[in-house]
Amino acid sequence: MAHAGTQQVGLLRRLPLFLLIWGIASLTMWIPAIYALALDDHDTSRSFLYSGILGLFLVATIAMASSNRIPRRGTLGQLAVMLACFTLLPIFLAIPFHDALGTTTFLNAYFDMVSSLTTTGADLFPDPARLTAPLHLWRAMVGWMGGLLMWIAAAAILAPLSLGGFEVTAKGQPGRPVSGVAQSERVDPRGRLIRVAKTLTPVYVGLTTVIWVLLLIAGEVGLTAVCHAMAVMATSGISPVGGMEGAQAGFTGEAILFLFLFFALSRLTFSKDTATTGYSRLDTDPEFRIGLMIVLAVAILLFFRVVAGVTEIGGQMEPMQALQVIWGMLFTVLAFLTTAGFESANWNDAQQLSGLGTPGLLLMGLALIGGGVATTAGGVKLLRVFALYLNGAREIDRLIYPSSVSGAGGGNRRIQSDGAFIAWIFLMLFALTLAVFNLLLAAMGSGFEQAMVLSVATLSTTGPLIELATDVPIRLIDLSASAKLTLCAAMVIGRLETLAIIALITPSLWRD
C-alpha cells in the first residue's frame, strides 16, 4: 500500500499541473450530470457527462504525449499555470454550460465561467429562473473550485514568491523565492504544492459540509443550502435564488453564513502555516482586528444614516426594527468586506424604511479594501491597509518627535519599512489598473458611473456590486463583446493581482 501511494504521488509530480487541474474539473462535471439525471433532465445530463468524458480523454492523450517531460520552472512556472487556469480553463468549463442552456452565446458562457472561477460571481443571468438547477449547481461548484485553487496557491505559490500580500512581511523581494525555498524547488518543484493541497483540501471540504448541514437544519432548500455553503467558502456570492431574500432559512441562515464569513478575514482562522512572525494568534492578528473594526464602524455609521433618514421623513423606528436594521448592516458590511457580496434580507427593508438609496460608494470602498491575505477574498487586502496605517502613524510620530526610535516589534518594523513601501506601490498599481479599465470601458460606450462600478466589481472580485452599487442595476448581458472580454481580463488581474502579473512578464525573474 505504501508503494502504491508513493507511485501515485510520483505520478502527480510528473503530470503537468494544468492537466491535473483540467482532469479534476472534468471529473467534477459528472456531479451535475448525475444531479440532472435524478431530475429527469436528460439533455443537461448528457451535456455534462459527454464534456467530462471528452476532457478526461484530452487530458490522458496530452499527458501520454508529454510523459517524459518534467516541469523545471519551479514556483514561477506554477504561477503561469494559475494564469492559464483562469483564462483557458473557462473555455472548457463553458462547453457543457453553453450546450445545456442553449439560449445564449458561447462568449456569455465563457464570461460566466471566468466570473465563477475567479470567485467574482458577476451574474450575467440575474433571473434565477433562466437557469436550471444543475446549471446553478455547476456555477456554484466552479466558484467553489476557484476558491480552493486560490487557497492552495496562496500558501504553495504566492507565499514562496512573496506575492499576494505576503510581500508586506516577507524577507524576500516580490517575485523571487526567499532563500531556502529556491533550493528545495530545484529538487522537488511540486512537493510544497502537494503537501499544501493535502493539508488544506480536507479543511475546505469539511467547512463547506458543515455550512451545508447547518443550513439544512435551519430549513434551507437542499440546492440553495449547498450553493450558499460553497459561495461563502469561496466568497463568490453565487446564489440560485438571487441572494438572501430568496432563501428559506431567514435570520438563522444569515447568522450561519455570517459566522463562516470570518474565515475570509484572516488566514489564521484555518491555518497557521503562512503566519507572519509575531502574529501567530487570532486575537493578535492585525488583519482580523482591523477587519472587525471596519465592520463595526461602517455598520454603526449606516445605522445612524438610516435613523437620520427615518427622522427626516417623520417616521418612527420600533426596537425590533432597529435590531433588524443593525443586523442587516452588520451582515452586508462583512459580506462586502470579504468580497462575497451577499445582501441581507433586512438591507432593502432598511432602505425602504428610511427612504434613502443604496450607499453604493461605501459598498465599493469595502470591496476595494477586501479581506485577508491567503484567503479567497479579493481587494487590496487588510494586511496592506494595516501596513499603510502603521507607516502613517509612524510618520506622524516623527513629525512630533524627529529623533524617536520605533518601539514596535520585529514584525511591525518590517511592515513600517519595506513592507509599507511595497504596499504603497501595490496600491498605486491597483489605482492605475482601475483607471485603465475605467477608460477602456468608457471608450466602449459605458457611462462614467457604470464603468467605475464595473471596474471596481471585477478588480475586487465582488460581482454583486454590479447590481447593488447603482440605483438601476447594470445589465451585463447588454454589454458589447469587447466590453465583456475586457471585464474578463479585469477579473483575472483582480484575482491574481498586478504584482503577480508583473512578475510573470519580467524576463530576469525567469532567468533566475
PDB file of N, CA and C in Angstrom, residues 171-207:
ATOM      1  N   LYS A 171      10.673  38.293   3.789  1.00  0.00           N
ATOM      2  CA  LYS A 171      12.065  38.729   3.767  1.00  0.00           C
ATOM      3  C   LYS A 171      12.603  38.842   2.344  1.00  0.00           C
ATOM      4  N   GLY A 172      11.967  38.150   1.397  1.00  0.00           N
ATOM      5  CA  GLY A 172      12.429  38.193   0.021  1.00  0.00           C
ATOM      6  C   GLY A 172      11.757  39.302  -0.765  1.00  0.00           C
ATOM      7  N   GLN A 173      12.246  39.515  -1.992  1.00  0.00           N
ATOM      8  CA  GLN A 173      11.661  40.503  -2.884  1.00  0.00           C
ATOM      9  C   GLN A 173      10.494  39.883  -3.645  1.00  0.00           C
ATOM     10  N   PRO A 174       9.483  40.696  -3.996  1.00  0.00           N
ATOM     11  CA  PRO A 174       8.336  40.156  -4.729  1.00  0.00           C
ATOM     12  C   PRO A 174       8.756  39.494  -6.039  1.00  0.00           C
ATOM     13  N   GLY A 175       8.275  38.272  -6.250  1.00  0.00           N
ATOM     14  CA  GLY A 175       8.584  37.540  -7.471  1.00  0.00           C
ATOM     15  C   GLY A 175       9.799  36.654  -7.377  1.00  0.00           C
ATOM     16  N   ARG A 176      10.580  36.786  -6.302  1.00  0.00           N
ATOM     17  CA  ARG A 176      11.789  35.971  -6.138  1.00  0.00           C
ATOM     18  C   ARG A 176      11.629  35.085  -4.903  1.00  0.00           C
ATOM     19  N   PRO A 177      11.840  33.779  -5.051  1.00  0.00           N
ATOM     20  CA  PRO A 177      11.732  32.895  -3.889  1.00  0.00           C
ATOM     21  C   PRO A 177      12.742  33.276  -2.818  1.00  0.00           C
ATOM     22  N   VAL A 178      12.325  33.197  -1.562  1.00  0.00           N
ATOM     23  CA  VAL A 178      13.233  33.509  -0.467  1.00  0.00           C
ATOM     24  C   VAL A 178      14.276  32.410  -0.361  1.00  0.00           C
ATOM     25  N   SER A 179      15.391  32.721   0.253  1.00  0.00           N
ATOM     26  CA  SER A 179      16.479  31.748   0.393  1.00  0.00           C
ATOM     27  C   SER A 179      15.993  30.554   1.203  1.00  0.00           C
ATOM     28  N   GLY A 180      16.363  29.385   0.770  1.00  0.00           N
ATOM     29  CA  GLY A 180      15.922  28.155   1.430  1.00  0.00           C
ATOM     30  C   GLY A 180      14.782  27.505   0.688  1.00  0.00           C
ATOM     31  N   VAL A 181      13.920  28.309   0.065  1.00  0.00           N
ATOM     32  CA  VAL A 181      12.819  27.769  -0.710  1.00  0.00           C
ATOM     33  C   VAL A 181      13.272  27.447  -2.114  1.00  0.00           C
ATOM     34  N   ALA A 182      14.094  28.313  -2.678  1.00  0.00           N
ATOM     35  CA  ALA A 182      14.510  28.139  -4.074  1.00  0.00           C
ATOM     36  C   ALA A 182      15.248  26.820  -4.268  1.00  0.00           C
ATOM     37  N   GLN A 183      16.157  26.471  -3.347  1.00  0.00           N
ATOM     38  CA  GLN A 183      16.920  25.242  -3.494  1.00  0.00           C
ATOM     39  C   GLN A 183      16.014  24.021  -3.417  1.00  0.00           C
ATOM     40  N   SER A 184      15.057  24.032  -2.503  1.00  0.00           N
ATOM     41  CA  SER A 184      14.147  22.896  -2.380  1.00  0.00           C
ATOM     42  C   SER A 184      13.289  22.754  -3.618  1.00  0.00           C
ATOM     43  N   GLU A 185      12.985  23.854  -4.286  1.00  0.00           N
ATOM     44  CA  GLU A 185      12.180  23.796  -5.503  1.00  0.00           C
ATOM     45  C   GLU A 185      12.938  23.113  -6.631  1.00  0.00           C
ATOM     46  N   ARG A 186      14.262  23.315  -6.681  1.00  0.00           N
ATOM     47  CA  ARG A 186      15.038  22.672  -7.744  1.00  0.00           C
ATOM     48  C   ARG A 186      15.025  21.145  -7.574  1.00  0.00           C
ATOM     49  N   VAL A 187      14.997  20.702  -6.323  1.00  0.00           N
ATOM     50  CA  VAL A 187      14.977  19.271  -6.068  1.00  0.00           C
ATOM     51  C   VAL A 187      13.566  18.702  -6.206  1.00  0.00           C
ATOM     52  N   ASP A 188      12.582  19.405  -5.658  1.00  0.00           N
ATOM     53  CA  ASP A 188      11.200  18.921  -5.630  1.00  0.00           C
ATOM     54  C   ASP A 188      10.272  20.088  -5.960  1.00  0.00           C
ATOM     55  N   PRO A 189      10.076  20.399  -7.248  1.00  0.00           N
ATOM     56  CA  PRO A 189       9.358  21.620  -7.617  1.00  0.00           C
ATOM     57  C   PRO A 189       7.908  21.657  -7.170  1.00  0.00           C
ATOM     58  N   ARG A 190       7.288  20.481  -6.992  1.00  0.00           N
ATOM     59  CA  ARG A 190       5.876  20.489  -6.627  1.00  0.00           C
ATOM     60  C   ARG A 190       5.587  19.812  -5.292  1.00  0.00           C
ATOM     61  N   GLY A 191       6.646  19.556  -4.542  1.00  0.00           N
ATOM     62  CA  GLY A 191       6.432  18.925  -3.255  1.00  0.00           C
ATOM     63  C   GLY A 191       5.601  19.791  -2.313  1.00  0.00           C
ATOM     64  N   ARG A 192       5.922  21.109  -2.271  1.00  0.00           N
ATOM     65  CA  ARG A 192       5.183  22.011  -1.387  1.00  0.00           C
ATOM     66  C   ARG A 192       3.728  22.109  -1.826  1.00  0.00           C
ATOM     67  N   LEU A 193       3.496  22.159  -3.128  1.00  0.00           N
ATOM     68  CA  LEU A 193       2.130  22.262  -3.643  1.00  0.00           C
ATOM     69  C   LEU A 193       1.291  21.065  -3.229  1.00  0.00           C
ATOM     70  N   ILE A 194       1.850  19.867  -3.349  1.00  0.00           N
ATOM     71  CA  ILE A 194       1.112  18.653  -2.978  1.00  0.00           C
ATOM     72  C   ILE A 194       0.855  18.612  -1.479  1.00  0.00           C
ATOM     73  N   ARG A 195       1.856  19.000  -0.685  1.00  0.00           N
ATOM     74  CA  ARG A 195       1.680  18.993   0.774  1.00  0.00           C
ATOM     75  C   ARG A 195       0.593  19.971   1.198  1.00  0.00           C
ATOM     76  N   VAL A 196       0.610  21.170   0.615  1.00  0.00           N
ATOM     77  CA  VAL A 196      -0.396  22.168   0.971  1.00  0.00           C
ATOM     78  C   VAL A 196      -1.779  21.712   0.541  1.00  0.00           C
ATOM     79  N   ALA A 197      -1.870  21.122  -0.656  1.00  0.00           N
ATOM     80  CA  ALA A 197      -3.167  20.645  -1.142  1.00  0.00           C
ATOM     81  C   ALA A 197      -3.724  19.550  -0.236  1.00  0.00           C
ATOM     82  N   LYS A 198      -2.872  18.631   0.202  1.00  0.00           N
ATOM     83  CA  LYS A 198      -3.326  17.554   1.079  1.00  0.00           C
ATOM     84  C   LYS A 198      -3.733  18.073   2.451  1.00  0.00           C
ATOM     85  N   THR A 199      -3.167  19.200   2.856  1.00  0.00           N
ATOM     86  CA  THR A 199      -3.495  19.765   4.171  1.00  0.00           C
ATOM     87  C   THR A 199      -4.766  20.605   4.134  1.00  0.00           C
ATOM     88  N   LEU A 200      -4.901  21.463   3.124  1.00  0.00           N
ATOM     89  CA  LEU A 200      -5.997  22.422   3.096  1.00  0.00           C
ATOM     90  C   LEU A 200      -7.281  21.885   2.492  1.00  0.00           C
ATOM     91  N   THR A 201      -7.186  20.943   1.560  1.00  0.00           N
ATOM     92  CA  THR A 201      -8.408  20.453   0.899  1.00  0.00           C
ATOM     93  C   THR A 201      -9.390  19.821   1.878  1.00  0.00           C
ATOM     94  N   PRO A 202      -8.955  18.941   2.801  1.00  0.00           N
ATOM     95  CA  PRO A 202      -9.931  18.413   3.771  1.00  0.00           C
ATOM     96  C   PRO A 202     -10.566  19.499   4.639  1.00  0.00           C
ATOM     97  N   VAL A 203      -9.788  20.523   4.987  1.00  0.00           N
ATOM     98  CA  VAL A 203     -10.335  21.622   5.786  1.00  0.00           C
ATOM     99  C   VAL A 203     -11.407  22.370   4.994  1.00  0.00           C
ATOM    100  N   TYR A 204     -11.115  22.658   3.740  1.00  0.00           N
ATOM    101  CA  TYR A 204     -12.037  23.395   2.875  1.00  0.00           C
ATOM    102  C   TYR A 204     -13.323  22.599   2.649  1.00  0.00           C
ATOM    103  N   VAL A 205     -13.163  21.320   2.344  1.00  0.00           N
ATOM    104  CA  VAL A 205     -14.333  20.462   2.122  1.00  0.00           C
ATOM    105  C   VAL A 205     -15.127  20.300   3.411  1.00  0.00           C
ATOM    106  N   GLY A 206     -14.438  20.110   4.528  1.00  0.00           N
ATOM    107  CA  GLY A 206     -15.119  19.926   5.802  1.00  0.00           C
ATOM    108  C   GLY A 206     -15.924  21.138   6.224  1.00  0.00           C
ATOM    109  N   LEU A 207     -15.339  22.335   6.086  1.00  0.00           N
ATOM    110  CA  LEU A 207     -16.065  23.552   6.448  1.00  0.00           C
ATOM    111  C   LEU A 207     -17.277  23.760   5.557  1.00  0.00           C
TER     112      LEU A 207
END
